[in-house]
């Protein structure tokens, strides 16, 4: 019985030793598990800190992205407005170019009309000079012929008067028929003298009256002067229109340039902020 109990004690001691060994192993495993837990908790704390940091960075990145998107939208609006202004400026330039071409064509036509009018004036002046010279020559020749005719008639009248005086004495002695013949001759000479004077007056009127050469030339000169003044006024009006159009174009382009500079400054500021 003692041996049995001794065997039981030894068996119990062996079991206790095994339990102690198992307990020691469990304690070691528990310590290892605790160490692993602490390590995991430390890593978890670090991971949590990193996650918080990453969350803050993500929030900051989101805010930056939203700010960049707002700036991009603003820049797109500015770019769209700039394109609209550039398009309007281009259309204005095209319109002004068309107007300038039309004005240049008008001025070209006015210059051509001036050249044609100048040629017409030159031709009329030459014709007027020729007519004036011809009128002067004709008038001088007519006056010379008339003066010579009047001189001849005056001399003839004196001769006839002398012969008439000499014949009057004879006529006193002659019959009534001789007196009538003498009276007819005197009437004929007076009629010739009157007709020559009328011819002289008519020739002078052809040269100097309202329908004569000089008056016609004066009327032509007046018409030409009126046309020249009209063309000059048209040219002045065209010049004023060109000046006003160019001034308006310069003002519009200056305002567009200022606005584009402002947009460029804003765009540069936006680009700098994004960078």
mmCIF file of C-alpha atoms in Angstrom:
data_model
loop_
_atom_site.group_PDB
_atom_site.id
_atom_site.type_symbol
_atom_site.label_atom_id
_atom_site.label_comp_id
_atom_site.label_asym_id
_atom_site.label_seq_id
_atom_site.Cartn_x
_atom_site.Cartn_y
_atom_site.Cartn_z
ATOM 1 C CA UNK A 1 0.000 0.000 0.000
ATOM 2 C CA UNK A 2 2.813 2.396 0.790
ATOM 3 C CA UNK A 3 4.372 1.524 -2.498
ATOM 4 C CA UNK A 4 1.095 2.142 -4.206
ATOM 5 C CA UNK A 5 0.708 5.447 -2.448
ATOM 6 C CA UNK A 6 4.321 6.207 -3.210
ATOM 7 C CA UNK A 7 3.584 5.450 -6.798
ATOM 8 C CA UNK A 8 0.507 7.636 -6.626
ATOM 9 C CA UNK A 9 2.553 10.430 -5.040
ATOM 10 C CA UNK A 10 5.223 10.084 -7.673
ATOM 11 C CA UNK A 11 2.581 10.013 -10.333
ATOM 12 C CA UNK A 12 0.953 13.085 -8.778
ATOM 13 C CA UNK A 13 4.313 14.786 -8.545
ATOM 14 C CA UNK A 14 4.925 13.932 -12.201
ATOM 15 C CA UNK A 15 1.523 15.246 -13.093
ATOM 16 C CA UNK A 16 2.174 18.326 -10.956
ATOM 17 C CA UNK A 17 5.526 18.752 -12.643
ATOM 18 C CA UNK A 18 3.863 18.412 -16.014
ATOM 19 C CA UNK A 19 1.186 20.866 -14.928
ATOM 20 C CA UNK A 20 3.892 23.185 -13.699
ATOM 21 C CA UNK A 21 5.680 22.851 -17.016
ATOM 22 C CA UNK A 22 2.409 23.423 -18.874
ATOM 23 C CA UNK A 23 1.657 26.387 -16.611
ATOM 24 C CA UNK A 24 5.152 27.694 -17.259
ATOM 25 C CA UNK A 25 4.574 27.287 -20.981
ATOM 26 C CA UNK A 26 1.196 28.995 -20.666
ATOM 27 C CA UNK A 27 2.817 31.825 -18.694
ATOM 28 C CA UNK A 28 5.482 32.156 -21.373
ATOM 29 C CA UNK A 29 2.828 32.083 -24.085
ATOM 30 C CA UNK A 30 0.803 34.657 -22.146
ATOM 31 C CA UNK A 31 3.867 36.840 -21.774
ATOM 32 C CA UNK A 32 4.619 36.441 -25.465
ATOM 33 C CA UNK A 33 0.991 37.212 -26.297
ATOM 34 C CA UNK A 34 1.127 40.257 -24.009
ATOM 35 C CA UNK A 35 4.312 41.364 -25.695
ATOM 36 C CA UNK A 36 2.734 40.829 -29.090
ATOM 37 C CA UNK A 37 -0.386 42.686 -27.923
ATOM 38 C CA UNK A 38 1.700 45.600 -26.704
ATOM 39 C CA UNK A 39 3.634 45.611 -29.969
ATOM 40 C CA UNK A 40 0.389 45.478 -31.943
ATOM 41 C CA UNK A 41 -1.110 48.246 -29.785
ATOM 42 C CA UNK A 42 1.991 50.366 -30.357
ATOM 43 C CA UNK A 43 1.818 49.703 -34.078
ATOM 44 C CA UNK A 44 -1.916 50.376 -33.972
ATOM 45 C CA UNK A 45 -1.267 53.702 -32.218
ATOM 46 C CA UNK A 46 1.351 54.589 -34.818
ATOM 47 C CA UNK A 47 -1.030 53.525 -37.580
ATOM 48 C CA UNK A 48 -3.788 55.619 -36.009
ATOM 49 C CA UNK A 49 -1.452 58.616 -35.835
ATOM 50 C CA UNK A 50 -0.458 58.028 -39.431
ATOM 51 C CA UNK A 51 -4.121 57.675 -40.411
ATOM 52 C CA UNK A 52 -4.952 60.925 -38.621
ATOM 53 C CA UNK A 53 -2.018 62.590 -40.378
ATOM 54 C CA UNK A 54 -3.089 61.148 -43.712
ATOM 55 C CA UNK A 55 -6.678 62.242 -43.020
ATOM 56 C CA UNK A 56 -5.479 65.782 -42.305
ATOM 57 C CA UNK A 57 -3.341 65.693 -45.424
ATOM 58 C CA UNK A 58 -6.283 64.348 -47.404
ATOM 59 C CA UNK A 59 -8.514 67.144 -46.073
ATOM 60 C CA UNK A 60 -5.828 69.685 -46.942
ATOM 61 C CA UNK A 61 -5.445 68.138 -50.406
ATOM 62 C CA UNK A 62 -9.235 68.212 -50.894
ATOM 63 C CA UNK A 63 -9.351 71.869 -49.855
ATOM 64 C CA UNK A 64 -6.470 72.654 -52.196
ATOM 65 C CA UNK A 65 -8.208 70.756 -54.979
ATOM 66 C CA UNK A 66 -11.463 72.654 -54.383
ATOM 67 C CA UNK A 67 -9.546 75.947 -54.306
ATOM 68 C CA UNK A 68 -7.732 74.974 -57.503
ATOM 69 C CA UNK A 69 -11.047 74.008 -59.108
ATOM 70 C CA UNK A 70 -12.570 77.362 -58.154
ATOM 71 C CA UNK A 71 -9.510 79.155 -59.520
ATOM 72 C CA UNK A 72 -9.717 77.024 -62.672
ATOM 73 C CA UNK A 73 -13.394 77.907 -63.084
ATOM 74 C CA UNK A 74 -12.525 81.594 -62.598
ATOM 75 C CA UNK A 75 -9.703 81.278 -65.114
ATOM 76 C CA UNK A 76 -12.050 79.557 -67.587
ATOM 77 C CA UNK A 77 -14.581 82.380 -67.138
ATOM 78 C CA UNK A 78 -11.840 84.944 -67.700
ATOM 79 C CA UNK A 79 -10.627 83.007 -70.742
ATOM 80 C CA UNK A 80 -14.155 82.821 -72.129
ATOM 81 C CA UNK A 81 -14.623 86.558 -71.587
ATOM 82 C CA UNK A 82 -11.234 87.180 -73.187
ATOM 83 C CA UNK A 83 -12.241 85.082 -76.198
ATOM 84 C CA UNK A 84 -15.507 87.024 -76.447
ATOM 85 C CA UNK A 85 -13.611 90.325 -76.297
ATOM 86 C CA UNK A 86 -11.081 89.107 -78.860
ATOM 87 C CA UNK A 87 -13.904 87.956 -81.132
ATOM 88 C CA UNK A 88 -15.671 91.320 -80.753
ATOM 89 C CA UNK A 89 -12.369 93.102 -81.377
ATOM 90 C CA UNK A 90 -11.775 91.011 -84.494
ATOM 91 C CA UNK A 91 -15.300 91.718 -85.754
ATOM 92 C CA UNK A 92 -14.784 95.410 -85.019
ATOM 93 C CA UNK A 93 -11.484 95.371 -86.886
ATOM 94 C CA UNK A 94 -13.138 93.619 -89.839
ATOM 95 C CA UNK A 95 -16.002 96.145 -89.800
ATOM 96 C CA UNK A 96 -13.577 99.065 -89.549
ATOM 97 C CA UNK A 97 -11.440 97.562 -92.310
ATOM 98 C CA UNK A 98 -14.524 97.260 -94.513
ATOM 99 C CA UNK A 99 -15.484 100.865 -93.778
ATOM 100 C CA UNK A 100 -11.923 102.017 -94.410
ATOM 101 C CA UNK A 101 -11.859 100.145 -97.739
ATOM 102 C CA UNK A 102 -15.210 101.684 -98.687
ATOM 103 C CA UNK A 103 -13.928 105.138 -97.754
ATOM 104 C CA UNK A 104 -10.720 104.509 -99.686
ATOM 105 C CA UNK A 105 -12.773 103.427 -102.693
ATOM 106 C CA UNK A 106 -14.900 106.553 -102.310
ATOM 107 C CA UNK A 107 -11.789 108.698 -102.054
ATOM 108 C CA UNK A 108 -10.339 106.894 -105.068
ATOM 109 C CA UNK A 109 -13.509 107.611 -107.007
ATOM 110 C CA UNK A 110 -13.382 111.230 -105.805
ATOM 111 C CA UNK A 111 -9.742 111.476 -106.896
ATOM 112 C CA UNK A 112 -10.653 109.942 -110.261
ATOM 113 C CA UNK A 113 -13.540 112.412 -110.564
ATOM 114 C CA UNK A 114 -11.147 115.220 -109.620
ATOM 115 C CA UNK A 115 -8.692 114.043 -112.268
ATOM 116 C CA UNK A 116 -11.452 113.791 -114.849
ATOM 117 C CA UNK A 117 -12.758 117.190 -113.786
ATOM 118 C CA UNK A 118 -9.231 118.579 -113.942
ATOM 119 C CA UNK A 119 -8.855 117.224 -117.473
ATOM 120 C CA UNK A 120 -12.270 118.627 -118.354
ATOM 121 C CA UNK A 121 -11.304 121.986 -116.844
ATOM 122 C CA UNK A 122 -8.025 121.926 -118.759
ATOM 123 C CA UNK A 123 -9.793 121.076 -122.010
ATOM 124 C CA UNK A 124 -12.444 123.706 -121.393
ATOM 125 C CA UNK A 125 -9.787 126.217 -120.467
ATOM 126 C CA UNK A 126 -7.875 125.448 -123.644
ATOM 127 C CA UNK A 127 -11.096 125.652 -125.655
ATOM 128 C CA UNK A 128 -12.005 128.843 -123.809
ATOM 129 C CA UNK A 129 -8.564 130.291 -124.548
ATOM 130 C CA UNK A 130 -8.962 129.296 -128.179
ATOM 131 C CA UNK A 131 -12.472 130.779 -128.296
ATOM 132 C CA UNK A 132 -11.256 133.896 -126.516
ATOM 133 C CA UNK A 133 -8.362 134.262 -128.919
ATOM 134 C CA UNK A 134 -10.673 133.575 -131.843
ATOM 135 C CA UNK A 135 -13.221 136.034 -130.437
ATOM 136 C CA UNK A 136 -10.496 138.622 -129.901
ATOM 137 C CA UNK A 137 -9.132 138.020 -133.383
ATOM 138 C CA UNK A 138 -12.626 138.064 -134.861
ATOM 139 C CA UNK A 139 -13.548 141.160 -132.856
ATOM 140 C CA UNK A 140 -10.302 142.916 -133.768
ATOM 141 C CA UNK A 141 -10.685 141.950 -137.415
ATOM 142 C CA UNK A 142 -14.358 142.925 -137.381
ATOM 143 C CA UNK A 143 -13.607 146.228 -135.677
ATOM 144 C CA UNK A 144 -10.747 146.843 -138.086
ATOM 145 C CA UNK A 145 -12.968 146.057 -141.063
ATOM 146 C CA UNK A 146 -15.761 148.138 -139.603
ATOM 147 C CA UNK A 147 -13.368 151.005 -138.861
ATOM 148 C CA UNK A 148 -12.032 150.774 -142.375
ATOM 149 C CA UNK A 149 -15.592 150.586 -143.722
ATOM 150 C CA UNK A 150 -16.643 153.543 -141.596
ATOM 151 C CA UNK A 151 -13.557 155.459 -142.704
ATOM 152 C CA UNK A 152 -14.252 154.581 -146.312
ATOM 153 C CA UNK A 153 -17.904 155.478 -145.900
ATOM 154 C CA UNK A 154 -16.947 158.692 -144.142
ATOM 155 C CA UNK A 155 -14.551 159.553 -146.958
ATOM 156 C CA UNK A 156 -17.178 158.508 -149.460
ATOM 157 C CA UNK A 157 -19.725 160.576 -147.587
ATOM 158 C CA UNK A 158 -17.399 163.577 -147.718
ATOM 159 C CA UNK A 159 -16.781 163.024 -151.393
ATOM 160 C CA UNK A 160 -20.475 162.571 -152.013
ATOM 161 C CA UNK A 161 -21.197 165.620 -149.900
ATOM 162 C CA UNK A 162 -18.692 167.616 -151.863
ATOM 163 C CA UNK A 163 -20.083 166.286 -155.103
ATOM 164 C CA UNK A 164 -23.542 166.858 -153.736
ATOM 165 C CA UNK A 165 -22.710 170.444 -152.960
ATOM 166 C CA UNK A 166 -21.258 170.837 -156.391
ATOM 167 C CA UNK A 167 -24.177 169.034 -157.881
ATOM 168 C CA UNK A 168 -26.674 170.953 -155.818
ATOM 169 C CA UNK A 169 -25.844 174.004 -157.748
ATOM 170 C CA UNK A 170 -26.262 172.037 -160.894
ATOM 171 C CA UNK A 171 -29.417 170.477 -159.556
ATOM 172 C CA UNK A 172 -30.854 173.866 -159.022
ATOM 173 C CA UNK A 173 -30.507 174.274 -162.684
ATOM 174 C CA UNK A 174 -31.689 170.764 -163.443
ATOM 175 C CA UNK A 175 -35.165 169.429 -163.459
ATOM 176 C CA UNK A 176 -37.052 167.856 -160.597
ATOM 177 C CA UNK A 177 -36.014 164.366 -161.679
ATOM 178 C CA UNK A 178 -32.368 165.152 -160.996
ATOM 179 C CA UNK A 179 -33.268 166.334 -157.492
ATOM 180 C CA UNK A 180 -35.126 163.079 -156.770
ATOM 181 C CA UNK A 181 -32.148 161.032 -157.973
ATOM 182 C CA UNK A 182 -29.819 162.963 -155.689
ATOM 183 C CA UNK A 183 -32.164 162.465 -152.739
ATOM 184 C CA UNK A 184 -32.315 158.701 -153.457
ATOM 185 C CA UNK A 185 -28.509 158.488 -153.502
ATOM 186 C CA UNK A 186 -28.298 160.328 -150.171
ATOM 187 C CA UNK A 187 -30.935 158.025 -148.644
ATOM 188 C CA UNK A 188 -29.054 154.977 -149.920
ATOM 189 C CA UNK A 189 -25.803 156.180 -148.330
ATOM 190 C CA UNK A 190 -27.542 156.875 -145.010
ATOM 191 C CA UNK A 191 -29.116 153.406 -145.105
ATOM 192 C CA UNK A 192 -25.719 151.798 -145.779
ATOM 193 C CA UNK A 193 -24.187 153.733 -142.879
ATOM 194 C CA UNK A 194 -26.990 152.646 -140.504
ATOM 195 C CA UNK A 195 -26.669 149.006 -141.580
ATOM 196 C CA UNK A 196 -22.914 149.077 -140.975
ATOM 197 C CA UNK A 197 -23.484 150.489 -137.486
ATOM 198 C CA UNK A 198 -26.084 147.764 -136.786
ATOM 199 C CA UNK A 199 -23.611 145.107 -137.952
ATOM 200 C CA UNK A 200 -20.964 146.585 -135.645
ATOM 201 C CA UNK A 201 -23.359 146.518 -132.690
ATOM 202 C CA UNK A 202 -24.401 142.920 -133.482
ATOM 203 C CA UNK A 203 -20.789 141.756 -133.687
ATOM 204 C CA UNK A 204 -19.955 143.440 -130.390
ATOM 205 C CA UNK A 205 -23.012 141.792 -128.776
ATOM 206 C CA UNK A 206 -21.908 138.396 -130.111
ATOM 207 C CA UNK A 207 -18.625 138.905 -128.282
ATOM 208 C CA UNK A 208 -19.713 140.556 -125.024
ATOM 209 C CA UNK A 209 -23.479 140.078 -124.358
ATOM 210 C CA UNK A 210 -25.228 137.313 -122.309
ATOM 211 C CA UNK A 211 -24.975 134.769 -125.133
ATOM 212 C CA UNK A 212 -21.574 135.827 -126.413
ATOM 213 C CA UNK A 213 -18.238 134.088 -126.214
ATOM 214 C CA UNK A 214 -17.062 135.829 -123.021
ATOM 215 C CA UNK A 215 -20.365 135.311 -121.148
ATOM 216 C CA UNK A 216 -20.489 131.634 -122.187
ATOM 217 C CA UNK A 217 -16.913 131.125 -121.011
ATOM 218 C CA UNK A 218 -17.751 132.810 -117.722
ATOM 219 C CA UNK A 219 -20.799 130.547 -117.227
ATOM 220 C CA UNK A 220 -18.695 127.445 -117.973
ATOM 221 C CA UNK A 221 -16.078 128.611 -115.478
ATOM 222 C CA UNK A 222 -18.795 129.156 -112.850
ATOM 223 C CA UNK A 223 -20.188 125.622 -113.404
ATOM 224 C CA UNK A 224 -16.712 124.114 -113.133
ATOM 225 C CA UNK A 225 -16.011 126.090 -109.941
ATOM 226 C CA UNK A 226 -19.267 124.819 -108.387
ATOM 227 C CA UNK A 227 -18.333 121.205 -109.237
ATOM 228 C CA UNK A 228 -14.835 121.667 -107.824
ATOM 229 C CA UNK A 229 -16.241 123.083 -104.573
ATOM 230 C CA UNK A 230 -18.755 120.215 -104.338
ATOM 231 C CA UNK A 231 -16.017 117.584 -104.794
ATOM 232 C CA UNK A 232 -13.806 119.397 -102.256
ATOM 233 C CA UNK A 233 -16.664 119.326 -99.722
ATOM 234 C CA UNK A 234 -17.171 115.587 -100.370
ATOM 235 C CA UNK A 235 -13.460 114.956 -99.854
ATOM 236 C CA UNK A 236 -13.529 116.954 -96.596
ATOM 237 C CA UNK A 237 -16.569 115.015 -95.356
ATOM 238 C CA UNK A 238 -14.834 111.719 -96.241
ATOM 239 C CA UNK A 239 -11.728 112.849 -94.385
ATOM 240 C CA UNK A 240 -13.827 113.720 -91.318
ATOM 241 C CA UNK A 241 -15.574 110.318 -91.442
ATOM 242 C CA UNK A 242 -12.215 108.498 -91.698
ATOM 243 C CA UNK A 243 -10.804 110.552 -88.806
ATOM 244 C CA UNK A 244 -13.834 109.844 -86.552
ATOM 245 C CA UNK A 245 -13.842 106.129 -87.465
ATOM 246 C CA UNK A 246 -10.110 105.745 -86.757
ATOM 247 C CA UNK A 247 -10.514 107.641 -83.455
ATOM 248 C CA UNK A 248 -13.394 105.375 -82.364
ATOM 249 C CA UNK A 249 -11.392 102.307 -83.405
ATOM 250 C CA UNK A 250 -8.366 103.483 -81.405
ATOM 251 C CA UNK A 251 -10.535 104.116 -78.309
ATOM 252 C CA UNK A 252 -12.212 100.700 -78.578
ATOM 253 C CA UNK A 253 -8.901 98.898 -79.093
ATOM 254 C CA UNK A 254 -7.384 100.803 -76.155
ATOM 255 C CA UNK A 255 -10.220 99.752 -73.833
ATOM 256 C CA UNK A 256 -9.971 96.150 -75.052
ATOM 257 C CA UNK A 257 -6.206 96.201 -74.512
ATOM 258 C CA UNK A 258 -6.653 97.490 -70.950
ATOM 259 C CA UNK A 259 -9.242 94.828 -70.171
ATOM 260 C CA UNK A 260 -7.028 92.090 -71.662
ATOM 261 C CA UNK A 261 -4.104 93.309 -69.543
ATOM 262 C CA UNK A 262 -6.303 93.090 -66.440
ATOM 263 C CA UNK A 263 -7.361 89.565 -67.394
ATOM 264 C CA UNK A 264 -3.729 88.610 -68.012
ATOM 265 C CA UNK A 265 -2.762 89.950 -64.570
ATOM 266 C CA UNK A 266 -5.578 87.995 -62.920
ATOM 267 C CA UNK A 267 -4.607 84.859 -64.841
ATOM 268 C CA UNK A 268 -0.965 85.264 -63.782
ATOM 269 C CA UNK A 269 -2.064 85.692 -60.156
ATOM 270 C CA UNK A 270 -4.217 82.564 -60.416
ATOM 271 C CA UNK A 271 -1.343 80.583 -61.944
ATOM 272 C CA UNK A 272 1.012 81.791 -59.209
ATOM 273 C CA UNK A 273 -1.479 80.809 -56.507
ATOM 274 C CA UNK A 274 -1.914 77.338 -58.006
ATOM 275 C CA UNK A 275 1.848 76.833 -58.243
#
